[in-house]
Coordinates of C-alpha atoms and ligand atoms in Angstrom, one line a residue:
M51 CA 13.6 48.1 -31.9
K52 CA 11.1 45.7 -33.1
K53 CA 13.1 42.6 -33.1
L54 CA 14.9 43.4 -29.2
Y55 CA 10.9 43.5 -28.1
L56 CA 10.6 40.2 -29.9
L57 CA 13.5 38.6 -27.9
V58 CA 12.5 40.2 -25.0
V59 CA 9.4 38.0 -24.8
V60 CA 10.2 34.5 -26.7
L61 CA 13.4 35.0 -23.7
M62 CA 10.2 35.8 -20.8
I63 CA 7.8 32.7 -22.9
A64 CA 11.2 30.2 -23.1
P65 CA 10.7 29.3 -19.6
L66 CA 6.9 28.9 -19.7
L67 CA 7.0 26.5 -22.2
L68 CA 10.0 24.3 -21.2
A69 CA 7.6 23.6 -18.2
G70 CA 4.8 23.1 -19.9
C71 CA 6.3 20.2 -22.4
G72 CA 7.2 18.8 -18.9
G73 CA 10.4 16.9 -18.6
S74 CA 12.3 18.3 -21.2
S75 CA 16.2 18.3 -21.2
A76 CA 16.6 21.5 -21.1
E77 CA 15.4 21.2 -17.3
K78 CA 17.9 20.7 -14.7
A79 CA 17.1 19.8 -10.9
G80 CA 18.6 20.8 -7.6
T81 CA 17.7 23.8 -6.9
G82 CA 14.4 25.9 -5.2
K83 CA 11.5 23.8 -3.9
L84 CA 10.5 19.7 -3.6
E85 CA 6.9 18.7 -2.0
I86 CA 6.6 14.6 -1.5
F87 CA 3.1 13.8 0.0
S88 CA 2.3 10.8 1.6
W89 CA 1.2 9.1 5.0
W90 CA 3.9 8.2 6.5
T91 CA 4.4 8.6 9.9
A92 CA 4.3 5.9 12.0
G93 CA 7.3 3.6 12.8
G94 CA 8.3 1.4 10.0
E95 CA 6.8 3.7 7.3
A96 CA 7.8 6.7 8.4
D97 CA 12.2 5.8 9.1
G98 CA 11.7 4.1 5.1
L99 CA 10.8 7.3 4.2
A100 CA 13.5 9.5 5.5
E101 CA 16.2 7.0 4.2
M102 CA 15.2 7.7 0.8
I103 CA 15.1 11.9 1.8
K104 CA 18.5 11.3 3.1
L105 CA 19.5 10.1 -0.1
Y106 CA 17.8 12.8 -2.1
R107 CA 19.3 15.5 0.3
A108 CA 23.0 14.2 -0.4
K109 CA 22.6 13.8 -4.5
Y110 CA 20.8 17.9 -4.3
P111 CA 21.5 19.2 -1.3
D112 CA 20.5 23.3 -2.4
V113 CA 16.4 21.6 -2.6
E114 CA 14.7 22.5 -0.3
F115 CA 12.7 19.5 0.3
I116 CA 9.2 19.6 1.8
N117 CA 7.8 16.4 3.4
A118 CA 4.7 16.5 3.0
T119 CA 2.8 13.7 5.4
V120 CA -0.6 14.2 6.0
A121 CA -1.2 11.0 9.5
G122 CA -4.0 8.0 9.0
G123 CA -3.5 4.2 7.7
A124 CA -3.9 3.7 4.0
G125 CA -4.0 7.4 3.8
S126 CA -7.4 7.5 5.1
N127 CA -6.8 11.0 5.3
A128 CA -4.6 12.0 2.9
K129 CA -6.6 10.9 -0.2
A130 CA -9.1 14.1 0.7
V131 CA -6.8 16.7 1.6
L132 CA -5.0 15.9 -2.1
A133 CA -8.8 15.7 -3.9
T134 CA -9.0 19.1 -2.8
R135 CA -5.6 20.3 -3.4
M136 CA -6.1 18.5 -7.3
G137 CA -9.2 20.3 -7.7
A138 CA -7.3 23.4 -6.6
D139 CA -4.7 23.3 -9.3
D140 CA -2.2 23.0 -6.6
P141 CA -0.9 19.6 -7.0
P142 CA 2.2 18.3 -5.1
D143 CA 5.2 17.7 -6.8
S144 CA 5.1 14.2 -6.6
F145 CA 2.6 12.0 -4.1
Q146 CA 2.4 8.7 -3.1
V147 CA -0.3 5.9 -4.6
H148 CA -1.4 2.4 -4.9
A149 CA -0.1 1.5 -7.9
G150 CA -3.2 0.2 -10.4
H151 CA -6.7 1.1 -9.8
E152 CA -6.2 3.7 -7.6
L153 CA -3.9 6.1 -9.8
I154 CA -5.8 5.0 -13.0
D155 CA -9.0 4.7 -12.2
S156 CA -8.9 7.9 -10.7
W157 CA -6.5 10.5 -11.5
V158 CA -4.9 9.0 -14.6
K159 CA -8.4 9.4 -16.5
A160 CA -9.3 12.3 -14.9
D161 CA -6.6 13.9 -17.8
K162 CA -4.2 15.0 -14.3
M163 CA -1.2 13.6 -14.3
E164 CA 1.9 12.8 -16.7
P165 CA 3.1 9.2 -17.8
V166 CA 6.5 7.6 -16.6
T167 CA 7.3 6.4 -19.2
S168 CA 10.1 8.3 -20.5
I169 CA 11.7 7.3 -16.7
F170 CA 11.3 4.2 -17.1
K171 CA 13.3 4.4 -20.3
D172 CA 16.2 6.7 -20.0
N173 CA 17.2 4.7 -17.1
G174 CA 16.9 1.3 -18.5
W175 CA 14.5 0.0 -16.4
M176 CA 11.6 -1.7 -18.6
D177 CA 13.7 -5.2 -17.7
K178 CA 14.2 -4.6 -14.2
Y179 CA 10.9 -5.0 -13.6
P180 CA 8.5 -8.5 -13.2
K181 CA 6.6 -7.8 -16.3
G182 CA 3.5 -7.9 -13.7
V183 CA 4.5 -4.7 -12.2
I184 CA 5.1 -3.1 -15.6
D185 CA 1.3 -4.5 -16.9
I186 CA 0.0 -2.9 -13.4
L187 CA 1.6 0.4 -14.1
T188 CA 0.5 1.1 -17.5
Y189 CA -2.6 2.3 -19.3
N190 CA -3.1 3.9 -22.7
G191 CA 0.7 2.4 -23.4
E192 CA 2.0 4.3 -21.0
I193 CA 3.3 3.7 -17.5
W194 CA 2.0 6.1 -15.1
S195 CA 3.5 5.9 -11.5
V196 CA 6.9 4.5 -10.1
P197 CA 6.4 2.0 -7.4
V198 CA 9.0 1.9 -4.2
N199 CA 8.5 -1.4 -3.4
I200 CA 5.4 -5.0 -2.8
H201 CA 4.0 -5.0 0.1
R202 CA 2.2 -8.1 1.3
S203 CA -1.4 -7.4 3.0
N204 CA -2.1 -11.5 4.4
V205 CA 0.2 -12.2 6.8
L206 CA -0.8 -12.6 10.8
W207 CA 1.9 -12.1 12.8
Y208 CA 1.9 -12.6 16.4
N209 CA 3.6 -12.7 20.0
T210 CA 6.1 -16.1 20.2
K211 CA 6.5 -15.3 24.2
V212 CA 2.6 -15.8 24.5
F213 CA 2.2 -18.7 22.0
A214 CA 5.3 -20.6 23.6
D215 CA 3.8 -19.5 27.6
N216 CA 0.8 -20.9 25.8
G217 CA 1.4 -23.9 23.9
L218 CA 0.2 -22.6 21.0
T219 CA 0.4 -23.7 17.5
V220 CA 0.3 -21.1 15.2
P221 CA -2.2 -21.4 12.8
T222 CA -3.0 -22.0 9.2
S223 CA -5.7 -22.8 9.0
F224 CA -9.8 -20.9 9.9
D225 CA -10.5 -24.2 12.3
E226 CA -6.8 -23.7 13.3
F227 CA -7.5 -20.1 14.7
F228 CA -10.8 -20.7 16.4
D229 CA -8.6 -23.3 18.4
V230 CA -6.4 -21.4 19.4
A231 CA -8.6 -18.4 20.0
N232 CA -10.8 -19.9 21.9
R233 CA -7.1 -21.2 24.4
L234 CA -6.4 -17.8 24.1
I235 CA -9.6 -16.7 25.6
A236 CA -9.5 -19.3 28.0
A237 CA -6.0 -17.7 29.3
D238 CA -7.2 -14.1 29.2
I239 CA -5.4 -13.1 26.6
T240 CA -7.1 -11.3 23.5
P241 CA -6.5 -13.6 20.1
I242 CA -6.4 -11.0 17.6
A243 CA -6.1 -7.4 17.7
L244 CA -7.8 -5.3 15.3
G245 CA -7.6 -1.0 15.0
D246 CA -9.6 0.3 13.4
N247 CA -10.1 3.6 13.9
G248 CA -9.8 3.8 10.0
I249 CA -12.4 1.5 8.7
W250 CA -9.7 0.3 5.5
T251 CA -8.5 -2.1 8.5
A252 CA -12.0 -4.1 8.3
T253 CA -11.8 -4.3 4.9
H254 CA -7.8 -5.5 5.1
L255 CA -8.5 -8.2 7.4
F256 CA -11.8 -9.1 5.2
E257 CA -10.0 -9.1 2.0
S258 CA -7.8 -12.4 3.4
V259 CA -10.7 -13.2 4.8
L260 CA -12.1 -13.6 1.5
L261 CA -9.0 -15.5 0.3
G262 CA -9.2 -17.9 2.8
T263 CA -12.6 -18.4 2.8
M264 CA -12.6 -18.9 -1.0
G265 CA -8.9 -19.2 -3.1
P266 CA -7.3 -17.3 -5.3
E267 CA -9.6 -18.0 -8.7
K268 CA -12.5 -17.3 -6.9
Y269 CA -11.0 -15.2 -5.2
K270 CA -9.6 -12.2 -8.4
G271 CA -13.3 -13.4 -10.0
L272 CA -14.5 -10.9 -7.6
W273 CA -12.5 -7.4 -9.2
T274 CA -13.2 -8.7 -12.7
G275 CA -17.5 -10.3 -12.4
T276 CA -16.9 -13.9 -12.7
T277 CA -17.8 -14.6 -8.9
D278 CA -20.9 -14.2 -7.3
W279 CA -21.2 -11.6 -4.6
N280 CA -24.7 -13.2 -3.7
G281 CA -22.7 -16.5 -3.5
A282 CA -22.2 -19.3 -1.1
D283 CA -18.3 -18.4 -1.0
V284 CA -19.1 -14.8 -0.2
K285 CA -21.6 -16.0 2.4
A286 CA -19.3 -18.0 4.4
A287 CA -16.7 -15.5 4.4
L288 CA -18.9 -12.9 6.2
E289 CA -19.4 -16.2 8.8
N290 CA -15.9 -16.4 8.8
M291 CA -15.6 -12.7 9.7
V292 CA -17.9 -12.5 12.3
K293 CA -16.5 -15.2 13.8
I294 CA -13.1 -13.1 13.8
L295 CA -15.1 -10.2 15.2
S296 CA -16.0 -12.5 18.2
Y297 CA -12.3 -12.3 19.1
V298 CA -10.8 -8.7 18.7
N299 CA -10.0 -5.9 21.8
T300 CA -13.5 -4.7 22.7
D301 CA -11.4 -0.9 22.1
H302 CA -11.2 -1.4 18.5
A303 CA -12.8 1.1 16.9
A304 CA -10.2 3.5 18.8
L305 CA -7.0 2.3 17.8
S306 CA -5.4 2.3 15.3
W307 CA -3.1 -0.3 12.7
D308 CA 0.2 0.6 14.7
Q309 CA -1.9 0.8 17.7
A310 CA -3.1 -2.7 17.2
A311 CA 0.4 -3.4 16.6
Q312 CA 1.4 -2.5 20.1
L313 CA -1.7 -4.9 21.1
V314 CA 0.5 -7.2 19.9
I315 CA 4.1 -6.0 20.7
D316 CA 2.9 -5.8 24.6
G317 CA 1.7 -9.4 24.9
N318 CA -1.5 -7.6 25.0
A319 CA -3.3 -9.4 21.8
A320 CA -1.5 -12.8 21.0
M321 CA -1.8 -11.6 17.2
T322 CA -2.8 -9.4 14.4
I323 CA -3.3 -9.5 10.6
M324 CA -2.0 -6.8 8.6
G325 CA 0.5 -5.7 5.9
D326 CA 4.0 -6.3 6.1
W327 CA 4.5 -1.9 7.2
A328 CA 3.7 -4.0 10.7
E329 CA 7.0 -5.8 10.6
G330 CA 8.2 -2.2 9.1
Y331 CA 6.2 -1.2 12.7
F332 CA 7.8 -3.8 15.1
K333 CA 11.3 -3.4 14.4
S334 CA 10.9 0.4 14.5
K335 CA 10.6 -1.0 18.4
G336 CA 13.6 -3.1 18.3
L337 CA 12.6 -6.3 17.7
T338 CA 13.2 -8.6 15.9
P339 CA 11.3 -11.5 13.3
N340 CA 11.0 -14.6 14.7
N341 CA 11.9 -13.7 17.9
E342 CA 10.0 -11.5 19.7
F343 CA 7.4 -11.8 17.1
G344 CA 6.6 -14.5 14.0
Y345 CA 4.8 -14.5 10.9
V346 CA 2.4 -16.8 8.6
P347 CA -0.1 -16.5 5.8
S348 CA -3.7 -15.5 6.8
P349 CA -5.7 -18.5 7.9
G350 CA -6.2 -20.4 4.5
T351 CA -3.9 -18.4 1.9
S352 CA -0.7 -19.7 2.3
G353 CA 0.9 -20.5 -1.4
N354 CA -1.2 -17.2 -1.8
F355 CA 0.3 -13.6 -1.9
I356 CA -2.1 -10.6 -2.3
M357 CA 0.1 -7.7 -3.6
L358 CA -0.1 -4.1 -3.4
S359 CA 2.4 -1.1 -4.4
D360 CA 3.3 1.9 -3.2
S361 CA 4.6 4.2 -5.9
F362 CA 5.1 8.3 -6.8
T363 CA 3.9 9.8 -9.4
L364 CA 4.1 13.4 -11.3
P365 CA 0.9 15.0 -11.5
K366 CA 0.7 17.9 -14.4
G367 CA 1.0 21.0 -12.9
A368 CA 4.1 20.5 -10.4
K369 CA 5.1 23.6 -9.6
D370 CA 8.9 21.7 -9.5
H371 CA 8.8 19.2 -12.7
A372 CA 12.5 19.1 -12.8
N373 CA 13.1 17.8 -9.1
A374 CA 10.2 15.8 -9.1
V375 CA 12.1 13.9 -11.5
A376 CA 15.2 13.8 -10.0
W377 CA 12.8 11.6 -6.6
L378 CA 10.9 9.3 -9.2
T379 CA 14.7 8.3 -11.0
L380 CA 15.4 8.1 -7.1
C381 CA 12.4 6.2 -6.1
G382 CA 13.1 3.6 -8.9
S383 CA 16.5 3.2 -8.3
K384 CA 18.3 0.1 -7.0
E385 CA 19.8 2.1 -4.6
G386 CA 16.2 4.2 -3.4
Q387 CA 14.7 1.2 -3.2
D388 CA 16.8 -0.8 -1.2
A389 CA 17.4 2.2 1.1
F390 CA 14.0 2.0 1.7
N391 CA 12.3 -0.6 2.0
P392 CA 14.5 -3.1 4.9
L393 CA 12.3 -0.3 6.7
K394 CA 9.5 0.0 5.5
G395 CA 8.9 -3.4 6.2
S396 CA 8.5 -4.3 2.4
I397 CA 10.3 -5.5 -0.8
P398 CA 12.0 -3.8 -3.8
A399 CA 9.2 -4.2 -6.7
R400 CA 12.4 -4.4 -9.2
T401 CA 13.8 -7.8 -9.7
D402 CA 17.8 -6.7 -8.7
G403 CA 17.9 -6.2 -4.7
D404 CA 20.2 -6.7 -3.0
R405 CA 19.1 -9.8 -0.8
A406 CA 21.3 -9.9 1.7
L407 CA 20.4 -6.1 3.0
Y408 CA 16.7 -8.0 3.4
D409 CA 15.5 -9.6 7.3
V410 CA 14.4 -13.3 7.5
Y411 CA 10.8 -12.6 6.8
L412 CA 11.7 -9.7 3.9
Q413 CA 13.3 -12.6 2.1
S414 CA 10.5 -14.8 2.9
A415 CA 8.2 -12.8 1.0
M416 CA 10.9 -11.8 -1.5
D417 CA 11.0 -15.9 -2.3
D418 CA 6.6 -16.2 -1.4
F419 CA 6.4 -13.0 -4.3
N420 CA 8.5 -15.2 -6.9
S421 CA 6.6 -18.5 -6.0
N422 CA 3.1 -17.5 -4.7
T423 CA 0.0 -17.6 -6.6
I424 CA -0.5 -13.3 -7.1
V425 CA -3.4 -11.9 -5.9
P426 CA -4.6 -7.8 -6.0
S427 CA -5.1 -6.2 -2.5
L428 CA -8.5 -4.5 -2.2
A429 CA -8.1 -2.6 0.5
H430 CA -4.9 -0.7 -0.7
G431 CA -5.8 -0.4 -4.3
A432 CA -4.6 -2.9 -5.8
A433 CA -8.5 -4.6 -7.4
A434 CA -11.0 -2.5 -7.4
S435 CA -11.5 1.7 -8.5
E436 CA -11.1 4.6 -5.1
G437 CA -15.3 4.2 -6.1
W438 CA -15.8 0.9 -4.8
V439 CA -13.0 0.9 -1.8
T440 CA -15.4 3.5 -0.5
A441 CA -18.2 1.9 -0.7
F442 CA -16.8 -1.3 0.4
N443 CA -15.1 0.5 3.4
D444 CA -18.7 2.4 3.6
I445 CA -20.3 -2.0 4.3
M446 CA -17.7 -2.4 6.0
T447 CA -17.9 -0.3 8.7
L448 CA -21.7 -0.8 9.4
F449 CA -20.7 -4.3 9.2
V450 CA -18.7 -4.6 12.3
T451 CA -21.2 -2.4 14.1
N452 CA -24.5 -4.7 13.4
Q453 CA -22.5 -8.2 11.9
D454 CA -25.7 -9.0 9.7
V455 CA -24.2 -11.2 7.1
A456 CA -27.1 -10.8 4.4
A457 CA -26.9 -6.7 4.4
A458 CA -23.5 -6.6 4.1
Q459 CA -23.7 -9.1 1.1
T460 CA -26.1 -7.6 -0.4
A461 CA -25.1 -4.1 -0.2
M462 CA -21.0 -5.5 -2.4
A463 CA -23.2 -7.9 -4.8
K464 CA -24.5 -4.0 -5.3
A465 CA -21.6 -2.4 -4.8
C466 CA -20.1 -4.4 -8.0
V467 CA -22.8 -3.8 -9.6
D468 CA -22.1 0.5 -9.3
A469 CA -18.8 0.0 -10.2
G470 CA -19.2 -1.3 -13.8
V471 CA -17.9 -4.3 -13.2
C472 CA -21.1 -6.7 -11.9
K473 CA -23.9 -7.3 -14.3
Ligands
GAL744 C1 -1.2 1.4 3.1 C2 0.3 1.4 2.4 C3 1.7 1.3 3.3 C4 1.3 1.9 5.0 C5 -0.3 1.4 5.3 C6 -0.2 2.0 6.4 O1 -1.6 2.1 2.3 O2 0.6 0.8 0.9 O3 2.8 1.8 2.4 O4 2.1 2.7 5.0 O5 -1.1 1.9 4.5 O6 -0.1 3.3 6.6

């Protein structure tokens, strides 16, 4: 009788033990649910995700796929919802997060994540990703998320017809940019579209301005404490930013990033500076690169590539662990990345993507990623911790309104100290 009782107890707790161990080979994907959390709701980004979901469903038709999205570019709303869920020990099975500081300095250090190193090793991925990308994903000897892409932040997109009709040459320096902007004003066209109803877009624009003003070495030093936030370069960047803001659409505070991109599509604005998810958006509206829209590195940044990477994670306590591992396996695969990225407007994080599947813009991004100086994005979690980015966004909210260079510079210097990076 006692033996039978023991057997029943063992049978009852065995599945719990297996789930607790995480990644056990006894787990099998293919039944139950899978909840994937992201902020990809706009044209292009949602299409890329849908393509990966299609692949997952084909492989695991019996899994109920829950595509949990919270609208708001750069995770401006999603991150708060995620924080509430993580706090309540109710994590999604896998969530989108920027590779690097955004994940490591928050959820990894808070001991809320499971490492995914074994997924990399089991699938033979260690030499399928650039070493620099693996380094960004690694902390304390473990890899913490599976990247799906590489995005470029510093791109100036323009309406080719507006440029041709007005006899304009695409600007590559700040001087050329301001010259073109003045001509556009004279032609009664908004020079540059901004949609900062999520303030991250102003931070996004400013990171390009910082890089274009001071160059890659000093830009990198901003995030490691070797470039002085109180110095002349930051001041010059803020002054360039003030000038650029005088050329943006008056309703910028009411628009989202994709609504700003739409102004360019409609010819109501000539240019916008946005990450290459804007390419995904343009294509979702039926446009093609070098036809209706063109692209160059934002002023002063040619030869430099501000990078960021979207990745997916394995939170501790994920309810559908095996299905989540299967999702991550798809995210990191060549097949998954080649389905996702051509629509998303990004390039694979892997080195073996099938180039033929990518359009002319994305092929140029692949070439630039291999040959340019790579620097990290602030607005998208690669350069600094989430707390620092939030402080920076708060500074930008004030700055866009009052355009007080001295006050913004002092606040930025303090934010670096508060982040524990500057003395
Ligand atoms: C970025 C993200 C991109 C894109 C963009 C706009 O933070 O890395 O994949 O989604 O936000 O939503």
